[in-house]
Amino acid sequence: MDSSPRTSGPPLHETGARLTIDLSALAANWRRLAACAHGAECAAVVKADAYGLGIAEAVPALSRAGVRTFFVAHTVEGIAVRKAAPDAVIYILNGLPSGGGDAMRQHDLRPVLGDPGEITDWQAGGSGPAALHVDTGMNRLGLTLDQARRTEFRPALLMSHLACADTPDHPRNALQLANFHAFRALFPGVPASLANSAATLTGGDYLFDLCRPGIALYGGNPFANRPNPMAPVVRLEARILQVREVPAGEPVGYGAAEVMTRPSRIAILSAGYADGLHRQAGSTDAARGADAIIGGVRCPFAGRISMDLIAVDVTDAPEAARGGMAVLLGDGIGVDDYARAAGTIGYEVLTGLGRRYHRVYAGG
Ligand SMILES: *Cc1c(COP(=O)(O)O)cnc(C)c1O
């Protein structure tokens, strides 16, 4: 068998940066979550193209690891999962769009129904197995307890979603758990699912029959205020286009937002906010932004992030040179570290990773 890693996107010499996705780490993260599920089935949430990493590669790797049930947001994503996993059970979290039932049935996809009208539409089109989403206190999707009492529909899966799972001791978790038990009593014998990544790791009463982790599979931290227990899956490296001298007192980049306080060497990297490197993670005189790693040295961003370029202060990184690579994610910089510098969460960094990268799928 060919053991060289698979690639997608443009070749590296036609673009600016390389995104490496470690499929072994992805599979290891799933096995870890499956162990935490203690006998409950461990599904995989692969919406938004497997959180930006690629359904076509992630789904076969997860299937080989043992995943039998997948969740996506939209039918088009479900069709992509069906191609990669012909025998899997596939749920569509965003439910049934009007006129969308035939496509779902054609590809053997199951909608997650969360509104009485949606149930009526699904049954009118011929029905088929579906999940029922009930609202236990997030006030987003799902039937109320009254609506659930009135429905005759028997779902293949009863599910709800926690609003505060990333903070395990938040009182809303216990409230939602108690509410979920009230719904369950209305659907005796129907398998139930409540846990996302954080709740799967929290375990205990949240596990039920099936867990639905997403972010933790991809190495993001599912917790708001705890160390990340998962293995990193993505590595992002951008080419150094040039290294220039910038005298003390001179600014770098748009808006002259950061003035160098010492004679500096500045490396210009071939990636920017159009590649999903949120502009908010730039550096100003008032606030340090994100870091890159060059030759093992942590180097702070210098000035604002441009569409296709990032300036980095490499004064303390003697190895920085034109044609070299700078690590933006990896070697200790997690997606959550970049996210913190950008004022957002790892989920948004992962799902925003650009389409211009040379992608390498390693460890499959
Ligand atoms: C996205 C999603 C998940 C996965 O959540 P993570 O926090 O990424 O583990 C589970 N259930 C539902 C309903 C979701 O929308």
Coordinates of N, CA and C in Angstrom, one line a residue, residues 50-168:
A50 N -16.3 18.6 8.6 CA -15.5 18.1 9.7 C -14.7 19.2 10.4
Y51 N -15.4 20.3 10.8 CA -14.9 21.4 11.4 C -13.7 22.0 10.6
G52 N -13.9 22.0 9.3 CA -12.9 22.6 8.4 C -11.8 21.7 7.9
L53 N -11.8 20.5 8.5 CA -10.6 19.6 8.2 C -10.8 18.7 7.0
G54 N -12.1 18.6 6.5 CA -12.3 17.8 5.3 C -13.1 16.5 5.6
I55 N -14.4 16.4 5.2 CA -15.2 15.2 5.4 C -14.6 14.0 4.7
A56 N -14.1 14.3 3.4 CA -13.6 13.2 2.6 C -12.5 12.4 3.2
E57 N -11.7 13.1 4.0 CA -10.6 12.4 4.7 C -10.9 12.0 6.1
A58 N -11.6 12.9 6.8 CA -11.9 12.6 8.2 C -12.8 11.5 8.4
V59 N -13.9 11.4 7.6 CA -14.9 10.3 7.8 C -14.3 8.9 7.6
P60 N -13.6 8.7 6.5 CA -13.0 7.3 6.4 C -12.1 7.0 7.6
A61 N -11.3 7.9 8.1 CA -10.4 7.7 9.2 C -11.2 7.4 10.5
L62 N -12.3 8.1 10.7 CA -13.2 7.9 11.8 C -13.9 6.5 11.7
S63 N -14.3 6.2 10.5 CA -15.0 4.9 10.3 C -14.1 3.8 10.6
R64 N -12.8 3.9 10.1 CA -11.9 2.8 10.4 C -11.6 2.7 11.9
A65 N -11.7 3.8 12.6 CA -11.5 3.8 14.1 C -12.7 3.1 14.8
G66 N -13.9 3.1 14.1 CA -15.1 2.5 14.7 C -16.4 3.3 14.7
V67 N -16.3 4.5 14.2 CA -17.6 5.3 14.2 C -18.6 4.8 13.3
R68 N -19.8 4.6 13.8 CA -21.0 4.1 13.0 C -22.0 5.2 12.8
T69 N -22.0 6.3 13.5 CA -23.1 7.3 13.4 C -22.4 8.7 13.3
F70 N -22.8 9.4 12.3 CA -22.3 10.8 12.1 C -23.4 11.8 12.1
F71 N -23.0 13.0 12.6 CA -24.0 14.1 12.6 C -23.3 15.3 11.7
V72 N -24.2 15.9 10.8 CA -23.8 17.0 10.1 C -24.9 18.1 10.2
A73 N -24.6 19.3 9.7 CA -25.7 20.3 9.8 C -26.7 20.2 8.6
H74 N -26.1 20.0 7.4 CA -27.0 20.1 6.2 C -27.0 18.8 5.4
T75 N -28.0 18.7 4.5 CA -28.1 17.5 3.6 C -26.9 17.4 2.7
V76 N -26.4 18.5 2.2 CA -25.2 18.5 1.3 C -24.0 17.9 2.0
E77 N -23.9 18.2 3.3 CA -22.8 17.6 4.1 C -23.1 16.1 4.3
G78 N -24.3 15.7 4.5 CA -24.7 14.3 4.7 C -24.4 13.5 3.5
I79 N -24.6 14.1 2.3 CA -24.4 13.4 1.1 C -22.9 13.1 0.9
A80 N -22.0 14.1 1.4 CA -20.6 13.8 1.3 C -20.2 12.8 2.3
V81 N -20.8 12.7 3.5 CA -20.5 11.7 4.5 C -21.0 10.3 3.9
R82 N -22.1 10.3 3.2 CA -22.6 9.0 2.7 C -21.6 8.4 1.7
K83 N -21.0 9.3 0.8 CA -20.0 8.8 -0.1 C -18.8 8.2 0.6
A84 N -18.5 8.8 1.7 CA -17.3 8.3 2.5 C -17.6 7.1 3.4
A85 N -18.8 7.0 3.8 CA -19.2 6.0 4.8 C -20.5 5.3 4.3
P86 N -20.5 4.4 3.4 CA -21.8 3.9 2.8 C -22.7 3.3 3.8
D87 N -22.2 2.7 4.9 CA -23.1 2.0 5.8 C -23.5 2.8 7.0
A88 N -23.0 4.0 7.2 CA -23.1 4.7 8.4 C -24.6 5.2 8.6
V89 N -25.0 5.5 9.9 CA -26.2 6.2 10.2 C -25.8 7.7 10.2
I90 N -26.6 8.5 9.4 CA -26.2 9.9 9.3 C -27.4 10.8 9.7
Y91 N -27.2 11.7 10.6 CA -28.2 12.6 11.1 C -27.9 14.0 10.6
I92 N -29.0 14.7 10.2 CA -28.9 16.1 9.7 C -29.4 17.0 10.8
L93 N -28.5 17.7 11.5 CA -28.9 18.5 12.7 C -29.8 19.6 12.4
N94 N -29.6 20.3 11.3 CA -30.5 21.4 11.0 C -31.9 21.0 10.4
G95 N -32.1 19.7 10.4 CA -33.5 19.3 10.1 C -33.8 19.2 8.7
L96 N -35.1 19.3 8.4 CA -35.7 19.1 7.1 C -36.0 20.4 6.4
P97 N -35.3 20.8 5.4 CA -35.7 22.0 4.7 C -36.9 21.8 3.8
S98 N -37.8 22.8 3.6 CA -39.0 22.5 2.8 C -38.6 22.0 1.4
G99 N -39.2 20.9 1.0 CA -38.8 20.3 -0.3 C -37.6 19.4 -0.3
G100 N -37.0 19.2 0.9 CA -35.7 18.5 1.0 C -35.8 17.1 1.4
G101 N -37.1 16.6 1.6 CA -37.2 15.2 2.1 C -36.8 14.1 1.2
D102 N -37.0 14.3 -0.2 CA -36.7 13.3 -1.1 C -35.2 13.1 -1.2
A103 N -34.4 14.2 -1.2 CA -33.0 14.1 -1.2 C -32.5 13.3 0.0
M104 N -33.1 13.6 1.2 CA -32.7 12.9 2.4 C -32.9 11.4 2.3
R105 N -34.2 11.1 1.8 CA -34.5 9.6 1.7 C -33.6 9.0 0.7
Q106 N -33.4 9.7 -0.4 CA -32.6 9.1 -1.5 C -31.2 8.7 -1.0
H107 N -30.6 9.5 -0.1 CA -29.2 9.2 0.4 C -29.3 8.5 1.8
D108 N -30.5 8.1 2.2 CA -30.6 7.4 3.5 C -30.1 8.3 4.6
L109 N -30.5 9.6 4.6 CA -30.1 10.5 5.7 C -31.3 10.7 6.6
R110 N -31.0 10.9 7.9 CA -32.1 11.1 8.9 C -32.1 12.5 9.4
P111 N -33.2 13.2 9.2 CA -33.3 14.6 9.8 C -33.4 14.5 11.3
V112 N -32.9 15.5 11.9 CA -33.2 15.8 13.3 C -34.4 16.8 13.4
L113 N -35.6 16.3 13.7 CA -36.8 17.1 13.7 C -36.9 17.8 15.0
G114 N -37.2 19.1 14.9 CA -37.3 19.9 16.2 C -38.5 20.9 16.3
D115 N -39.4 20.7 15.3 CA -40.5 21.6 15.3 C -41.7 20.8 14.8
P116 N -42.9 21.0 15.4 CA -44.1 20.2 15.0 C -44.4 20.2 13.5
G117 N -44.2 21.4 12.9 CA -44.4 21.4 11.4 C -43.5 20.6 10.6
E118 N -42.3 20.5 11.1 CA -41.2 19.7 10.5 C -41.6 18.2 10.5
I119 N -42.1 17.8 11.7 CA -42.6 16.4 11.8 C -43.7 16.1 10.8
T120 N -44.7 17.0 10.7 CA -45.8 16.8 9.8 C -45.2 16.7 8.3
D121 N -44.3 17.6 8.0 CA -43.7 17.6 6.6 C -43.0 16.2 6.4
W122 N -42.2 15.8 7.4 CA -41.5 14.5 7.2 C -42.4 13.3 7.0
Q123 N -43.5 13.3 7.8 CA -44.5 12.2 7.6 C -45.2 12.3 6.3
A124 N -45.6 13.6 5.9 CA -46.3 13.7 4.6 C -45.5 13.2 3.4
G125 N -44.2 13.4 3.5 CA -43.3 13.0 2.4 C -43.0 11.5 2.4
G126 N -43.5 10.7 3.4 CA -43.2 9.3 3.4 C -42.5 8.9 4.6
S127 N -42.1 9.8 5.5 CA -41.5 9.5 6.8 C -40.2 8.7 6.6
G128 N -39.9 7.8 7.6 CA -38.5 7.2 7.6 C -37.9 7.5 9.0
P129 N -36.8 6.8 9.3 CA -36.2 7.1 10.6 C -35.7 8.5 10.8
A130 N -35.9 9.1 11.9 CA -35.5 10.5 12.2 C -35.2 10.6 13.7
A131 N -34.4 11.6 14.0 CA -34.2 11.9 15.5 C -35.2 13.0 15.8
L132 N -35.5 13.1 17.1 CA -36.3 14.2 17.6 C -35.5 15.1 18.6
H133 N -35.4 16.4 18.3 CA -34.7 17.3 19.1 C -35.6 17.9 20.1
V134 N -35.3 17.9 21.4 CA -36.2 18.5 22.4 C -35.4 19.6 23.1
D135 N -36.0 20.7 23.4 CA -35.4 21.8 24.1 C -35.4 21.7 25.6
T136 N -34.3 21.5 26.2 CA -34.2 21.3 27.7 C -33.8 22.6 28.4
G137 N -33.6 23.7 27.7 CA -33.2 24.9 28.3 C -32.2 25.8 27.6
M138 N -31.9 25.4 26.4 CA -31.0 26.2 25.6 C -31.8 27.3 24.8
N139 N -33.1 27.0 24.6 CA -33.9 27.9 23.8 C -33.4 28.2 22.5
R140 N -33.0 27.1 21.8 CA -32.5 27.2 20.4 C -33.4 26.4 19.5
L141 N -33.1 25.1 19.4 CA -33.9 24.2 18.5 C -34.6 23.2 19.4
G142 N -35.7 22.6 19.0 CA -36.3 21.5 19.6 C -37.7 21.7 20.2
L143 N -38.5 20.6 20.3 CA -39.8 20.7 20.9 C -39.8 21.1 22.3
T144 N -40.8 21.9 22.7 CA -41.1 22.1 24.2 C -41.7 20.8 24.8
L145 N -41.7 20.8 26.1 CA -42.3 19.6 26.7 C -43.8 19.4 26.3
D146 N -44.5 20.6 26.2 CA -45.9 20.5 25.8 C -46.0 19.9 24.4
Q147 N -45.2 20.4 23.5 CA -45.2 19.9 22.1 C -44.9 18.4 22.1
A148 N -43.9 18.0 22.9 CA -43.5 16.6 22.9 C -44.6 15.7 23.4
R149 N -45.4 16.2 24.4 CA -46.5 15.5 24.9 C -47.6 15.2 23.8
R150 N -47.7 16.2 22.9 CA -48.8 16.1 21.9 C -48.4 15.3 20.7
T151 N -47.1 15.0 20.5 CA -46.7 14.4 19.2 C -46.9 12.9 19.3
E152 N -47.3 12.3 18.2 CA -47.4 10.8 18.1 C -46.1 10.2 17.6
F153 N -45.3 11.1 17.0 CA -44.1 10.6 16.3 C -43.2 9.8 17.2
R154 N -42.7 8.6 16.7 CA -41.7 7.8 17.5 C -40.4 7.9 16.8
P155 N -39.5 8.7 17.4 CA -38.2 8.9 16.7 C -37.2 7.7 16.9
A156 N -36.2 7.6 16.1 CA -35.1 6.6 16.3 C -34.1 7.1 17.3
L157 N -34.1 8.4 17.6 CA -33.2 8.9 18.7 C -33.9 10.1 19.3
L158 N -33.8 10.2 20.6 CA -34.3 11.4 21.3 C -33.0 12.2 21.7
M159 N -32.9 13.5 21.3 CA -31.7 14.2 21.7 C -32.0 15.7 22.1
S160 N -31.1 16.2 22.9 CA -31.1 17.6 23.3 C -29.7 18.0 23.4
H161 N -29.5 19.4 23.6 CA -28.1 19.9 23.5 C -27.9 20.9 24.7
L162 N -26.8 20.8 25.3 CA -26.5 21.6 26.5 C -25.9 23.0 26.1
A163 N -26.4 24.0 26.8 CA -25.9 25.3 26.5 C -24.5 25.6 27.2
C164 N -24.2 25.0 28.3 CA -23.1 25.3 29.1 C -22.2 24.2 29.4
A165 N -22.1 23.2 28.5 CA -21.3 22.0 28.8 C -19.8 22.3 29.0
D166 N -19.4 23.4 28.4 CA -17.9 23.8 28.5 C -17.5 24.2 29.9
T167 N -18.6 24.4 30.7 CA -18.3 24.8 32.1 C -19.1 23.8 33.0
P168 N -18.4 22.6 33.3 CA -19.2 21.5 33.9 C -20.0 21.8 35.1

